[in-house]
Short mmCIF file of C-alpha atoms in Angstrom, two decimals:
data_model
loop_
_atom_site.label_atom_id
_atom_site.label_comp_id
_atom_site.label_asym_id
_atom_site.label_seq_id
_atom_site.Cartn_x
_atom_site.Cartn_y
_atom_site.Cartn_z
CA ARG A 59 1.88 -0.49 -5.13
CA ALA A 60 1.12 0.99 -1.68
CA THR A 61 1.33 4.74 -0.86
CA LEU A 62 1.09 5.80 2.62
CA LYS A 63 -0.23 9.50 2.85
CA ASP A 64 -0.19 12.11 5.48
CA LYS A 65 -3.47 14.04 6.37
CA ASN A 66 -3.03 16.50 3.74
CA GLY A 67 -2.75 13.54 1.12
CA GLU A 68 0.88 14.29 0.58
CA PRO A 69 3.13 10.79 0.12
CA LEU A 70 5.10 9.81 2.69
CA SER A 71 6.41 6.33 1.72
CA ASP A 72 5.89 4.21 -1.43
CA GLN A 73 6.92 0.49 -2.17
CA ARG A 74 6.32 -1.51 -5.22
CA TRP A 75 5.99 -5.49 -5.66
CA GLU A 76 6.64 -6.98 -8.72
CA GLY A 77 3.90 -9.93 -8.95
CA TRP A 78 3.40 -12.50 -11.75
CA TYR A 79 -0.32 -13.52 -11.94
CA LEU A 80 -2.75 -14.88 -9.02
CA LEU A 81 -4.95 -17.91 -9.88
CA ALA A 82 -8.60 -17.72 -9.23
CA GLY A 83 -9.45 -18.13 -5.56
CA HIS A 84 -5.85 -17.80 -4.25
CA THR A 85 -4.49 -14.52 -2.51
CA ARG A 86 -1.31 -13.39 -2.11
CA ASP A 87 0.08 -10.95 1.23
CA TYR A 88 2.56 -8.15 0.72
CA SER A 89 4.09 -6.36 3.63
CA MET A 90 5.75 -3.22 4.14
CA LYS A 91 8.13 -2.01 6.99
CA VAL A 92 7.11 1.55 8.23
CA ALA A 93 9.74 3.51 10.53
CA PRO A 94 8.25 4.22 13.92
CA GLU A 95 8.82 7.92 13.31
CA LEU A 96 6.71 7.89 10.33
CA CYS A 97 3.67 5.66 11.47
CA ALA A 98 2.09 8.43 13.46
CA LYS A 99 1.88 10.68 10.32
CA ILE A 100 0.08 7.96 8.30
CA ALA A 101 -3.51 9.05 7.65
CA ALA A 102 -4.40 6.86 4.67
CA VAL A 103 -2.79 4.28 2.45
CA THR A 104 -3.55 4.01 -1.19
CA VAL A 105 -3.14 0.59 -2.93
CA GLU A 106 -2.83 0.26 -6.61
CA ALA A 107 -2.83 -2.98 -8.67
CA ALA A 108 -2.93 -3.99 -12.33
CA VAL A 109 -5.84 -6.25 -13.29
CA ASP A 110 -6.55 -7.27 -16.69
CA GLY A 111 -4.63 -4.54 -18.09
CA GLU A 112 -6.27 -2.00 -16.15
CA VAL A 113 -5.20 -0.43 -12.63
CA VAL A 114 -7.56 -0.69 -9.76
CA LYS A 115 -6.94 1.74 -7.12
CA ALA A 116 -8.32 2.05 -3.37
CA THR A 117 -7.39 4.32 -0.75
CA GLN A 118 -8.46 3.24 3.09
CA PRO A 119 -8.05 5.74 6.03
CA VAL A 120 -5.63 4.55 8.84
CA SER A 121 -5.91 5.21 12.43
CA VAL A 122 -3.12 6.35 14.67
CA ALA A 123 -4.05 3.54 17.18
CA ALA A 124 -2.80 1.18 14.01
CA CYS A 125 0.85 2.23 15.25
CA GLY A 126 0.64 0.11 18.33
CA PRO A 127 2.82 0.37 21.30
#
């Protein structure tokens, strides 16, 4: 699950993906489309994943420069 948040920590958008499993040593990429008018409002993204029955959560700041031209 990925949640895009504004500078106050309020959710702007949320997306979930159904994943089965991931073999050791492998990766799986996920992508999320973001409307241009929403992009400049994003201050952070929080990602959650279920790992061995527990939820692992991480938040990363997002620079407005990530929106691109």
